[in-house]
Amino acid sequence: MDPNKKIKKEKIKLLTLRNVEGTQTLYTQIPFFMRTRLAQMIDSIKWEEIKHGCESYNPRSFQEAKEKFCDVLRKIDEYLEKGRNTKNEVETDSLMLMRTDRNFITVTYGNDPVKFVTAMADCIRKEDELIDHYILEDENTNESTSCIDINVEVSTNNLPVIEQVTESVSQELLDIEKNIDELQKMLTSYNSLIGANSYPLLDEFIFDPDELHSSILNHFDLMLDTMMKYVQVLSMKVAEFRVAKARANVHVGPKAKLDPLAKSFSAFGELLQTVLNWFEPTELLKYFQQNYEEEMKRKESILYQIKIDLLKCNLVVYKQPKDLMSIESVGNKKGKEESSGSDKLKTKRKYRTKKKNTFETGVRLLGGSCLKDVQIDKAFMYLVAERDKAEGKERDQSTVLTFLTEYINDENFPHHVIFKNVAIESFSRVEQNHIYKQFFRLVYDVYISFKGIGKMKVQTLSLPFMFNTGSNQILELIAARMWYCANFDLYDGRFHCDDSLDVEIVLKMLADRVANLNPANPRLLYQDEVEFLQTRLPNSSNGKVTMQGFIKDKMKKTRAADQELGFSFHTWFYAVLYCIKN
């Protein structure tokens, strides 16, 4: 068979299986069973040309109409003769259907072959229109969703609603939902055939058994593949949210909104849970699982792995700890520290946060109804120095944190863990000149359990924060956090803050800081202002600005470059920000 005609035959079957509008009346004049069983012959005839010839009263076309009608009857008779002696129940039922179709066209068109040709031409034309319309409808559906922050409502087969998510995320969610919808329809059709005890007849009538089974399995694989890829998309969205959160935290970017990300997770979670529910004692997969038990067990296992992958990236800090904390000394001890490749004796002092400096922080799991069976068994939090993290060291067991843990799981606050009255009772900080390079993080460990998997631990980190022992350090630490959080990946596992940056990067950071004094009405720098800032930046002659020069080194006077002012560039810039703001 011509590959294109074979493809058309498959599309006709698919339209019928999906019960697309228009297929119900398509075969009232041309019997469906005869149409599909004689598809190779029927599709090789130019029915439309013969029809137009008859309408033009072309004698040759009238003769051709009569010949083609007789050819169809002859082909039906060959089909009946071939299966006359069969004892197979399926083939016997097929013969009965073909006899019925022969009687129908003989009675309806026996005295009018032109009418038969016209009906056949109209049927084939409508088939093509339905196929083209269905494909075009799919394309238009895709195009109509390509906008920012769309609100899509899909109610087919009680699938969940996807609402207000970003462009790329929403389109991929719609693709997943479409796959699930198609698979659900196919399984429903499969069940209706078997449930009516007429599966052998109807299966032969519409689909070959292997063809139907293969189609369902292929749709399953497509759906699973799309879901696995989408979890990767969500993981990237979490990374983007963390970058936005870090920049917003140091006021070089707009406020990072968690709600759109949470909605994306919830929408996907709804879809994932819809499919997982099929594997519960329900009718949808009952018959198919009986025939493909091992294959369906494997697919269920993949679904649970998708859920695990989702849980590995869905823990976020929705409430960050304080960015700067005042501490006081509680003693010291001697210890050897490596510094710049040589051993030097350093003093490690023990500190604690001041009593008035307690704070609250919290994490949450994203995923909507997919997390209904997820239980948070325990949550823990500890302090770690980035320097230790970078060297792969375990947490310092001598560090002591006190806090109250509250677990909330309701409609307004699903899967939330809040750590209240957090106080750092004891920790060590290496005493050195570069206090502005000592970043700390909170590590959140959440232990969960859920059906089908068992127990697992998920983990995330807070944004970097710093400790100050005196108010004279505050501006230095504010500058250090802006330098770090605005320009580096805080979650790549390197825990490294470069000592120098290109002057263009620093100027961009400063411009963003000015603009975000009032995000609703940003104050953009003029070119001459940017050029002036560059002249005031220290050590920028080689195209680089050092962290030391940005934060600590004294500024030079404008008219006497050999003389220093009593403050650093960042102190001056902070004063400029204060003037602009007020």
Coordinates of C-alpha atoms in Angstrom, one line a residue:
M1 CA 0.0 0.0 0.0
D2 CA 1.1 3.5 -0.8
P3 CA 2.6 4.9 2.5
N4 CA 0.5 8.1 2.2
K5 CA -2.7 6.1 1.9
K6 CA -1.7 3.9 4.8
I7 CA -1.1 7.0 6.9
K8 CA -4.6 8.3 5.9
K9 CA -6.1 5.0 6.9
E10 CA -4.4 5.3 10.3
K11 CA -5.7 8.8 10.7
I12 CA -9.3 7.7 9.9
K13 CA -9.0 5.0 12.6
L14 CA -7.6 7.5 15.1
L15 CA -10.4 10.0 14.4
T16 CA -13.0 7.3 14.9
L17 CA -11.3 6.1 18.1
R18 CA -11.3 9.6 19.5
N19 CA -14.9 10.0 18.5
V20 CA -14.1 13.3 16.8
E21 CA -17.1 15.4 16.0
G22 CA -18.3 14.6 12.4
T23 CA -17.2 11.0 12.4
Q24 CA -20.6 9.8 13.7
T25 CA -22.4 10.9 10.4
L26 CA -19.5 10.4 8.1
Y27 CA -20.3 6.7 7.2
T28 CA -24.1 6.8 7.0
Q29 CA -24.0 6.6 3.2
I30 CA -20.7 4.6 2.8
P31 CA -20.4 1.7 5.3
F32 CA -17.4 2.0 7.5
F33 CA -16.4 -1.7 7.6
M34 CA -16.4 -1.9 3.8
R35 CA -14.5 1.5 3.6
T36 CA -11.7 0.3 5.8
R37 CA -11.4 -3.2 4.6
L38 CA -11.2 -2.1 0.9
A39 CA -9.2 1.0 1.7
Q40 CA -6.3 0.2 -0.7
M41 CA -8.7 -0.2 -3.7
I42 CA -11.0 2.7 -2.8
D43 CA -8.2 5.2 -2.2
S44 CA -6.6 4.3 -5.6
I45 CA -9.8 5.5 -7.5
K46 CA -10.3 9.2 -8.4
W47 CA -13.9 9.4 -7.2
E48 CA -14.1 13.2 -7.4
E49 CA -13.0 13.3 -11.1
I50 CA -15.6 10.7 -12.0
K51 CA -18.3 12.6 -10.1
H52 CA -17.5 15.9 -11.9
G53 CA -17.5 14.1 -15.2
C54 CA -21.0 12.7 -14.5
E55 CA -22.2 16.2 -13.4
S56 CA -20.9 17.4 -16.8
Y57 CA -22.9 14.6 -18.5
N58 CA -19.7 13.0 -19.9
P59 CA -20.7 9.5 -21.3
R60 CA -17.3 8.1 -20.4
S61 CA -17.7 9.1 -16.8
F62 CA -21.1 7.4 -16.6
Q63 CA -19.5 4.2 -17.9
E64 CA -16.6 4.6 -15.5
A65 CA -19.0 5.0 -12.6
K66 CA -20.8 1.8 -13.5
E67 CA -17.4 0.0 -13.8
K68 CA -16.1 1.2 -10.4
F69 CA -19.4 0.2 -8.7
C70 CA -19.1 -3.3 -10.2
D71 CA -15.4 -3.4 -9.1
V72 CA -16.3 -2.7 -5.5
L73 CA -19.0 -5.4 -5.5
R74 CA -16.5 -7.8 -7.1
K75 CA -13.9 -7.0 -4.4
I76 CA -16.5 -7.6 -1.7
D77 CA -17.4 -11.0 -3.2
E78 CA -13.7 -11.9 -3.3
Y79 CA -13.5 -11.0 0.4
L80 CA -16.5 -13.2 1.2
E81 CA -15.3 -16.1 -0.9
K82 CA -11.9 -16.0 0.8
G83 CA -13.4 -16.4 4.2
R84 CA -16.3 -18.8 3.3
N85 CA -14.8 -21.9 5.0
T86 CA -13.4 -20.2 8.1
K87 CA -14.2 -21.5 11.6
N88 CA -12.6 -18.5 13.3
E89 CA -15.2 -16.6 15.3
V90 CA -13.7 -13.2 14.5
E91 CA -13.5 -13.9 10.8
T92 CA -17.1 -15.2 10.8
D93 CA -18.3 -12.0 12.4
S94 CA -16.3 -10.0 9.9
L95 CA -18.0 -11.9 7.0
M96 CA -21.4 -11.1 8.5
L97 CA -20.5 -7.4 8.6
M98 CA -19.3 -7.4 5.0
R99 CA -22.5 -9.2 3.8
T100 CA -24.5 -6.6 5.6
D101 CA -22.5 -3.8 3.9
R102 CA -22.9 -5.5 0.4
N103 CA -26.7 -5.7 0.9
F104 CA -26.8 -2.0 1.9
I105 CA -25.0 -0.7 -1.1
T106 CA -26.8 -3.1 -3.5
V107 CA -30.2 -1.9 -2.3
T108 CA -29.2 1.8 -2.0
Y109 CA -27.1 2.2 -5.2
G110 CA -27.8 -0.9 -7.4
N111 CA -29.8 1.0 -9.9
D112 CA -27.8 4.2 -9.7
P113 CA -24.0 3.8 -9.8
V114 CA -23.6 7.6 -10.2
K115 CA -25.2 8.1 -6.8
F116 CA -22.7 5.6 -5.4
V117 CA -19.8 7.5 -6.9
T118 CA -21.1 10.8 -5.6
A119 CA -21.5 9.3 -2.1
M120 CA -18.0 7.9 -2.2
A121 CA -16.5 11.1 -3.4
D122 CA -18.3 13.1 -0.7
C123 CA -17.3 10.7 2.0
I124 CA -13.6 10.8 1.1
R125 CA -13.7 14.6 0.8
K126 CA -15.2 14.9 4.3
E127 CA -12.6 12.5 5.6
D128 CA -9.8 14.7 4.3
E129 CA -11.5 17.8 5.7
L130 CA -11.9 16.2 9.2
I131 CA -8.3 15.1 9.2
D132 CA -7.1 18.6 8.1
H133 CA -9.4 20.3 10.6
Y134 CA -8.3 18.2 13.5
I135 CA -4.6 18.8 12.8
L136 CA -5.3 22.6 12.3
E137 CA -7.3 22.7 15.5
D138 CA -4.4 21.2 17.4
E139 CA -2.0 23.8 15.9
N140 CA -4.4 26.6 16.7
T141 CA -4.7 25.4 20.3
N142 CA -0.9 25.5 20.6
E143 CA -0.7 29.0 19.1
S144 CA -3.4 30.4 21.3
T145 CA -1.5 29.5 24.4
S146 CA 1.8 31.3 23.5
C147 CA 1.3 34.3 25.7
I148 CA 2.7 35.3 29.1
D149 CA 0.7 34.5 32.3
I150 CA -2.2 32.8 30.5
N151 CA -5.2 31.3 32.2
V152 CA -6.1 28.0 30.6
E153 CA -9.2 26.0 31.6
V154 CA -9.3 22.4 30.4
S155 CA -12.2 20.3 31.6
T156 CA -11.9 17.3 29.4
N157 CA -12.4 14.0 31.2
N158 CA -12.2 15.7 34.6
L159 CA -8.5 16.5 34.1
P160 CA -7.2 19.3 36.4
V161 CA -7.2 23.0 35.5
I162 CA -3.9 24.6 34.5
E163 CA -3.9 28.3 35.4
Q164 CA -1.6 31.3 35.3
V165 CA 1.8 29.9 34.6
T166 CA 4.5 31.2 32.3
E167 CA 4.6 30.8 28.6
S168 CA 7.1 27.9 28.2
V169 CA 5.8 26.1 31.3
S170 CA 2.2 26.4 30.3
Q171 CA 2.7 25.1 26.8
E172 CA 4.6 22.0 28.0
L173 CA 1.9 21.4 30.6
L174 CA -0.7 21.5 27.9
D175 CA 1.2 19.0 25.9
I176 CA 1.3 16.6 28.8
E177 CA -2.4 17.1 29.5
K178 CA -3.2 16.5 25.8
N179 CA -1.2 13.2 26.0
I180 CA -3.1 12.1 29.1
D181 CA -6.4 13.0 27.5
E182 CA -5.7 11.0 24.4
L183 CA -4.5 8.0 26.4
Q184 CA -7.5 8.2 28.6
K185 CA -9.8 8.1 25.6
M186 CA -8.0 5.2 24.1
L187 CA -8.2 3.2 27.3
T188 CA -11.8 4.0 27.7
S189 CA -12.5 2.8 24.1
Y190 CA -10.4 -0.3 24.9
N191 CA -12.5 -1.0 28.0
S192 CA -15.8 -0.4 26.2
L193 CA -14.9 -2.9 23.6
I194 CA -14.0 -5.6 26.1
G195 CA -16.8 -4.7 28.6
A196 CA -19.4 -5.1 25.9
N197 CA -18.2 -8.7 25.2
S198 CA -17.8 -7.7 21.6
Y199 CA -14.1 -6.9 21.6
P200 CA -13.1 -9.6 19.1
L201 CA -15.7 -8.3 16.6
L202 CA -15.2 -4.6 17.1
D203 CA -11.4 -4.9 17.4
E204 CA -11.3 -6.6 14.0
F205 CA -13.8 -4.0 12.8
I206 CA -11.8 -0.9 13.9
F207 CA -8.3 -2.0 14.9
D208 CA -6.1 -4.9 14.7
P209 CA -5.4 -6.1 18.3
D210 CA -1.7 -5.6 18.1
E211 CA -2.2 -2.2 16.5
L212 CA -4.5 -1.0 19.3
H213 CA -2.3 -2.4 22.1
S214 CA 0.8 -0.9 20.5
S215 CA -0.8 2.5 20.1
I216 CA -1.8 2.6 23.8
L217 CA 1.7 1.6 24.9
N218 CA 3.3 4.1 22.6
H219 CA 1.1 6.9 24.0
F220 CA 2.1 5.8 27.5
D221 CA 5.8 6.0 26.6
L222 CA 5.3 9.4 25.0
M223 CA 3.5 10.7 28.1
L224 CA 6.2 9.4 30.4
D225 CA 8.9 10.9 28.3
T226 CA 7.2 14.3 28.3
M227 CA 6.7 14.2 32.0
M228 CA 10.4 13.3 32.7
K229 CA 11.5 16.2 30.5
Y230 CA 9.1 18.6 32.3
V231 CA 10.6 17.7 35.7
Q232 CA 13.9 19.0 34.3
V233 CA 12.1 22.2 33.2
L234 CA 10.7 22.6 36.7
S235 CA 14.2 22.1 38.1
M236 CA 15.5 24.9 35.9
K237 CA 12.6 27.1 37.0
V238 CA 13.6 26.5 40.6
A239 CA 17.2 27.6 39.7
E240 CA 15.9 30.7 38.0
F241 CA 13.7 31.5 41.1
R242 CA 16.7 31.2 43.3
V243 CA 18.7 33.6 41.2
A244 CA 15.9 36.0 41.2
K245 CA 15.4 35.6 45.0
A246 CA 19.1 36.3 45.6
R247 CA 19.1 39.4 43.4
A248 CA 16.0 40.7 45.1
N249 CA 17.4 40.0 48.5
V250 CA 20.3 42.5 47.8
H251 CA 18.0 44.9 46.0
V252 CA 19.4 44.6 42.5
G253 CA 16.3 42.9 41.1
P254 CA 12.6 43.0 41.4
K255 CA 10.8 40.9 44.0
A256 CA 10.9 37.2 43.2
K257 CA 7.4 35.8 43.3
L258 CA 7.1 32.2 44.4
D259 CA 3.4 31.9 43.4
P260 CA 3.9 31.3 39.7
L261 CA 6.5 28.6 40.4
A262 CA 4.2 27.0 43.0
K263 CA 1.3 27.0 40.4
S264 CA 3.5 25.3 37.8
F265 CA 4.4 22.5 40.3
S266 CA 0.8 22.2 41.4
A267 CA -0.5 21.9 37.8
F268 CA 2.1 19.3 37.0
G269 CA 1.4 17.5 40.3
E270 CA -2.3 17.3 39.4
L271 CA -1.5 15.7 36.1
L272 CA 1.0 13.3 37.6
Q273 CA -1.4 12.2 40.3
T274 CA -4.2 11.7 37.7
V275 CA -2.1 9.1 36.0
L276 CA -0.9 7.5 39.3
N277 CA -4.5 7.2 40.3
W278 CA -5.1 5.0 37.2
F279 CA -3.0 2.3 38.9
E280 CA -5.3 2.2 41.9
P281 CA -8.1 -0.4 41.8
T282 CA -10.0 1.4 39.0
E283 CA -11.7 0.3 35.8
L284 CA -9.6 2.4 33.5
L285 CA -6.5 0.1 33.5
K286 CA -8.2 -3.1 34.7
Y287 CA -8.3 -5.0 31.4
F288 CA -5.1 -3.5 30.0
Q289 CA -3.1 -4.5 33.1
Q290 CA -4.4 -8.0 32.8
N291 CA -2.9 -8.4 29.3
Y292 CA 0.3 -6.3 30.0
E293 CA 1.0 -6.9 33.7
E294 CA 4.8 -6.6 33.6
E295 CA 4.9 -3.7 31.1
M296 CA 2.4 -1.7 33.2
K297 CA 4.4 -2.5 36.4
R298 CA 7.4 -1.0 34.7
K299 CA 5.5 2.1 33.7
E300 CA 4.1 2.5 37.2
S301 CA 7.7 2.3 38.5
I302 CA 8.7 5.1 36.0
L303 CA 5.9 7.3 37.3
Y304 CA 7.1 6.9 40.9
Q305 CA 10.6 7.8 39.7
I306 CA 9.2 10.9 38.2
K307 CA 7.6 11.7 41.5
I308 CA 10.9 11.1 43.3
D309 CA 12.7 13.5 40.8
L310 CA 10.0 16.0 41.5
L311 CA 10.5 15.8 45.2
K312 CA 14.3 16.2 44.7
C313 CA 13.8 19.7 43.3
N314 CA 10.6 21.0 44.9
L315 CA 11.9 22.1 48.4
V316 CA 12.3 25.8 48.5
V317 CA 13.0 28.4 51.2
Y318 CA 9.9 30.6 51.3
K319 CA 11.2 32.7 54.2
Q320 CA 14.9 33.4 54.3
P321 CA 16.9 34.1 57.5
K322 CA 18.2 37.5 58.3
D323 CA 20.9 38.7 56.0
L324 CA 23.0 40.2 58.8
M325 CA 23.1 39.1 62.4
S326 CA 24.7 40.7 65.4
I327 CA 26.8 38.3 67.5
E328 CA 28.8 38.4 70.7
S329 CA 31.8 36.4 71.9
V330 CA 31.4 33.5 74.4
G331 CA 35.0 32.3 74.6
N332 CA 37.8 31.1 72.3
K333 CA 40.0 28.1 71.5
K334 CA 43.3 27.7 69.6
G335 CA 43.4 25.8 66.4
K336 CA 45.5 25.5 63.3
E337 CA 44.0 26.9 60.0
E338 CA 45.4 26.7 56.5
S339 CA 45.7 30.1 54.9
S340 CA 47.2 31.0 51.5
G341 CA 49.1 27.7 51.3
S342 CA 51.0 28.0 54.6
D343 CA 50.1 27.1 58.2
K344 CA 49.4 29.9 60.4
L345 CA 48.1 29.9 64.0
K346 CA 44.6 31.4 63.9
T347 CA 42.2 32.1 66.7
K348 CA 38.8 30.5 66.5
R349 CA 36.4 32.2 68.8
K350 CA 33.1 30.9 69.9
Y351 CA 30.1 33.2 69.2
R352 CA 26.4 33.4 69.7
T353 CA 23.7 35.6 68.3
K354 CA 22.4 38.2 70.6
K355 CA 19.1 37.4 72.3
K356 CA 17.3 40.1 70.5
N357 CA 18.4 38.7 67.2
T358 CA 16.2 35.6 67.1
F359 CA 14.5 35.1 63.7
E360 CA 12.1 32.9 61.8
T361 CA 12.7 30.9 58.6
G362 CA 10.7 28.4 56.7
V363 CA 10.7 25.9 53.8
R364 CA 7.9 24.2 51.8
L365 CA 7.3 21.4 49.3
L366 CA 5.8 22.3 46.0
G367 CA 3.5 19.9 44.1
G368 CA -0.2 20.4 44.9
S369 CA -2.4 17.3 45.0
C370 CA 0.5 15.1 44.0
L371 CA 1.8 15.5 47.6
K372 CA -1.5 14.3 49.3
D373 CA 0.2 11.1 50.2
V374 CA 3.5 12.7 51.2
Q375 CA 4.1 12.9 54.9
I376 CA 6.8 15.1 56.4
D377 CA 8.2 12.9 59.2
K378 CA 10.9 15.3 60.5
A379 CA 12.6 18.5 59.6
F380 CA 16.0 19.7 60.8
M381 CA 18.2 22.7 60.2
Y382 CA 21.9 23.4 60.9
L383 CA 24.5 26.1 60.3
V384 CA 27.4 25.7 58.0
A385 CA 30.2 28.0 56.9
E386 CA 30.6 28.3 53.1
R387 CA 34.3 27.8 53.5
D388 CA 33.7 24.4 55.0
K389 CA 31.1 23.5 52.4
A390 CA 33.6 24.4 49.6
E391 CA 36.1 22.0 51.2
G392 CA 33.6 19.2 51.5
K393 CA 33.6 19.2 55.3
E394 CA 30.7 17.9 57.3
R395 CA 29.0 20.4 59.6
D396 CA 30.7 21.5 62.8
Q397 CA 29.2 19.4 65.5
S398 CA 30.1 22.0 68.1
T399 CA 27.7 24.5 66.5
V400 CA 24.4 24.8 68.4
L401 CA 21.1 26.1 67.1
T402 CA 17.9 26.3 69.0
F403 CA 14.5 26.6 67.4
L404 CA 10.9 25.5 67.6
T405 CA 9.6 23.5 64.6
E406 CA 6.1 23.9 63.4
Y407 CA 4.6 21.7 60.7
I408 CA 1.6 23.1 58.7
N409 CA -0.3 21.2 56.0
D410 CA -3.6 22.8 55.1
E411 CA -5.2 24.3 52.1
N412 CA -3.6 27.7 52.6
F413 CA -0.2 26.4 53.7
P414 CA 0.4 23.0 52.2
H415 CA 3.5 21.1 53.4
H416 CA 5.1 24.0 55.2
V417 CA 7.8 23.8 57.9
I418 CA 8.4 26.9 60.0
F419 CA 11.4 27.2 62.3
K420 CA 10.6 29.8 65.0
N421 CA 12.6 31.6 67.6
V422 CA 15.9 30.5 65.9
A423 CA 19.0 31.4 67.9
I424 CA 22.6 30.4 67.3
E425 CA 23.9 29.5 70.7
S426 CA 27.4 28.6 69.7
F427 CA 29.5 28.6 66.6
S428 CA 33.1 29.4 65.5
R429 CA 34.3 32.1 63.2
V430 CA 37.9 32.4 62.0
E431 CA 39.3 35.7 63.1
Q432 CA 40.9 37.4 60.1
N433 CA 41.0 40.7 58.4
H434 CA 38.6 39.7 55.6
I435 CA 35.4 39.4 57.7
Y436 CA 33.5 40.3 54.5
K437 CA 34.4 37.0 52.9
Q438 CA 32.9 34.8 55.7
F439 CA 29.5 33.7 54.3
F440 CA 27.3 31.3 56.2
R441 CA 24.3 29.2 55.1
L442 CA 21.5 27.3 56.8
V443 CA 21.0 23.7 55.6
Y444 CA 17.4 22.4 55.7
D445 CA 16.9 18.6 55.8
V446 CA 13.4 17.4 55.4
Y447 CA 12.6 13.7 55.9
I448 CA 9.5 12.5 54.0
S449 CA 7.7 9.3 53.3
F450 CA 5.0 8.4 50.8
K451 CA 3.2 5.4 49.3
G452 CA 5.0 3.4 46.7
I453 CA 8.5 4.6 47.6
G454 CA 9.1 4.6 51.3
K455 CA 11.3 7.2 52.9
M456 CA 13.7 9.8 51.5
K457 CA 15.5 13.0 52.5
V458 CA 15.3 16.3 50.6
Q459 CA 17.6 19.2 51.2
T460 CA 18.1 22.8 50.3
L461 CA 20.1 25.9 51.4
S462 CA 19.3 29.4 52.5
L463 CA 20.8 32.4 50.9
P464 CA 24.2 33.4 52.2
F465 CA 24.2 35.6 55.4
M466 CA 26.8 37.1 57.5
F467 CA 27.6 37.9 61.2
N468 CA 28.9 41.2 62.5
T469 CA 30.4 42.0 65.9
G470 CA 30.1 45.7 65.6
S471 CA 28.2 48.4 63.7
N472 CA 31.4 49.5 61.8
Q473 CA 31.2 46.2 59.8
I474 CA 27.7 46.6 58.6
L475 CA 28.3 48.5 55.4
E476 CA 31.2 46.2 54.5
L477 CA 28.9 43.2 54.9
I478 CA 26.1 44.8 52.9
A479 CA 28.5 45.4 50.1
A480 CA 29.9 41.8 50.3
R481 CA 26.5 40.3 50.0
M482 CA 25.5 42.5 47.1
W483 CA 28.8 41.5 45.3
Y484 CA 28.2 37.8 45.9
C485 CA 24.4 37.4 45.5
A486 CA 24.1 39.7 42.5
N487 CA 26.8 38.0 40.4
F488 CA 27.3 34.3 41.3
D489 CA 25.5 31.0 41.2
L490 CA 24.9 30.4 44.9
Y491 CA 23.7 26.8 44.4
D492 CA 26.3 25.3 42.1
G493 CA 28.2 23.6 44.9
R494 CA 31.4 25.6 44.4
F495 CA 30.6 28.1 47.2
H496 CA 33.2 30.5 45.6
C497 CA 33.1 34.3 45.4
D498 CA 35.6 35.7 43.0
D499 CA 37.9 38.5 44.2
S500 CA 37.5 40.5 41.0
L501 CA 34.9 41.3 38.4
D502 CA 34.9 43.1 35.1
V503 CA 34.1 46.7 35.5
E504 CA 31.1 46.4 33.2
I505 CA 29.6 43.8 35.5
V506 CA 30.1 46.0 38.5
L507 CA 28.6 49.0 36.8
K508 CA 25.6 47.0 35.8
M509 CA 25.1 45.9 39.4
L510 CA 25.3 49.5 40.6
A511 CA 22.8 50.6 37.9
D512 CA 20.4 47.8 39.0
R513 CA 20.8 48.8 42.6
V514 CA 19.8 52.4 41.8
A515 CA 16.9 51.3 39.6
N516 CA 15.5 49.1 42.3
L517 CA 15.3 51.8 44.9
N518 CA 11.8 52.1 43.5
P519 CA 10.9 49.1 41.3
A520 CA 7.5 50.6 40.4
N521 CA 9.2 53.7 38.9
P522 CA 12.9 52.7 38.4
R523 CA 15.5 55.5 38.3
L524 CA 17.7 54.6 35.3
L525 CA 21.2 56.0 35.1
Y526 CA 22.2 58.3 32.3
Q527 CA 25.3 57.5 30.3
D528 CA 27.3 60.4 31.8
E529 CA 26.4 59.1 35.3
V530 CA 27.6 55.6 34.4
E531 CA 30.9 57.1 33.1
F532 CA 31.3 59.1 36.3
L533 CA 30.7 56.0 38.4
Q534 CA 33.4 54.3 36.5
T535 CA 35.9 57.1 37.3
R536 CA 35.1 56.7 41.0
L537 CA 35.5 52.9 41.0
P538 CA 39.0 51.8 42.3
N539 CA 41.4 49.6 40.4
S540 CA 39.4 49.8 37.2
S541 CA 42.2 50.8 34.8
N542 CA 42.8 47.1 33.8
G543 CA 39.1 46.5 33.3
K544 CA 38.7 44.8 36.6
V545 CA 37.4 45.8 40.0
T546 CA 38.5 44.0 43.1
M547 CA 36.3 43.1 46.0
Q548 CA 38.8 44.6 48.4
G549 CA 38.8 47.9 46.4
F550 CA 35.1 48.0 46.2
I551 CA 34.4 47.4 49.9
K552 CA 37.4 48.5 51.9
D553 CA 40.0 50.6 50.1
K554 CA 39.7 54.4 50.6
M555 CA 38.5 56.4 47.7
K556 CA 40.9 58.9 46.0
K557 CA 40.0 62.6 45.9
T558 CA 38.8 63.7 42.5
R559 CA 41.2 66.7 42.2
A560 CA 44.1 65.2 44.1
A561 CA 44.4 61.5 43.1
D562 CA 47.4 61.0 45.4
Q563 CA 45.2 61.9 48.5
E564 CA 42.6 59.5 50.1
L565 CA 39.2 60.2 51.5
G566 CA 38.1 58.8 54.7
F567 CA 35.7 56.2 53.3
S568 CA 35.5 53.4 50.7
F569 CA 33.7 53.5 47.3
H570 CA 30.8 51.4 48.6
T571 CA 30.3 53.7 51.7
W572 CA 30.2 56.7 49.3
F573 CA 27.8 54.8 47.0
Y574 CA 25.5 53.8 49.9
A575 CA 25.3 57.5 50.9
V576 CA 24.3 58.4 47.3
L577 CA 21.6 55.8 47.4
Y578 CA 20.3 57.2 50.6
C579 CA 20.2 60.7 49.1
I580 CA 18.3 59.5 46.0
K581 CA 15.8 57.5 48.1
N582 CA 15.1 60.4 50.4

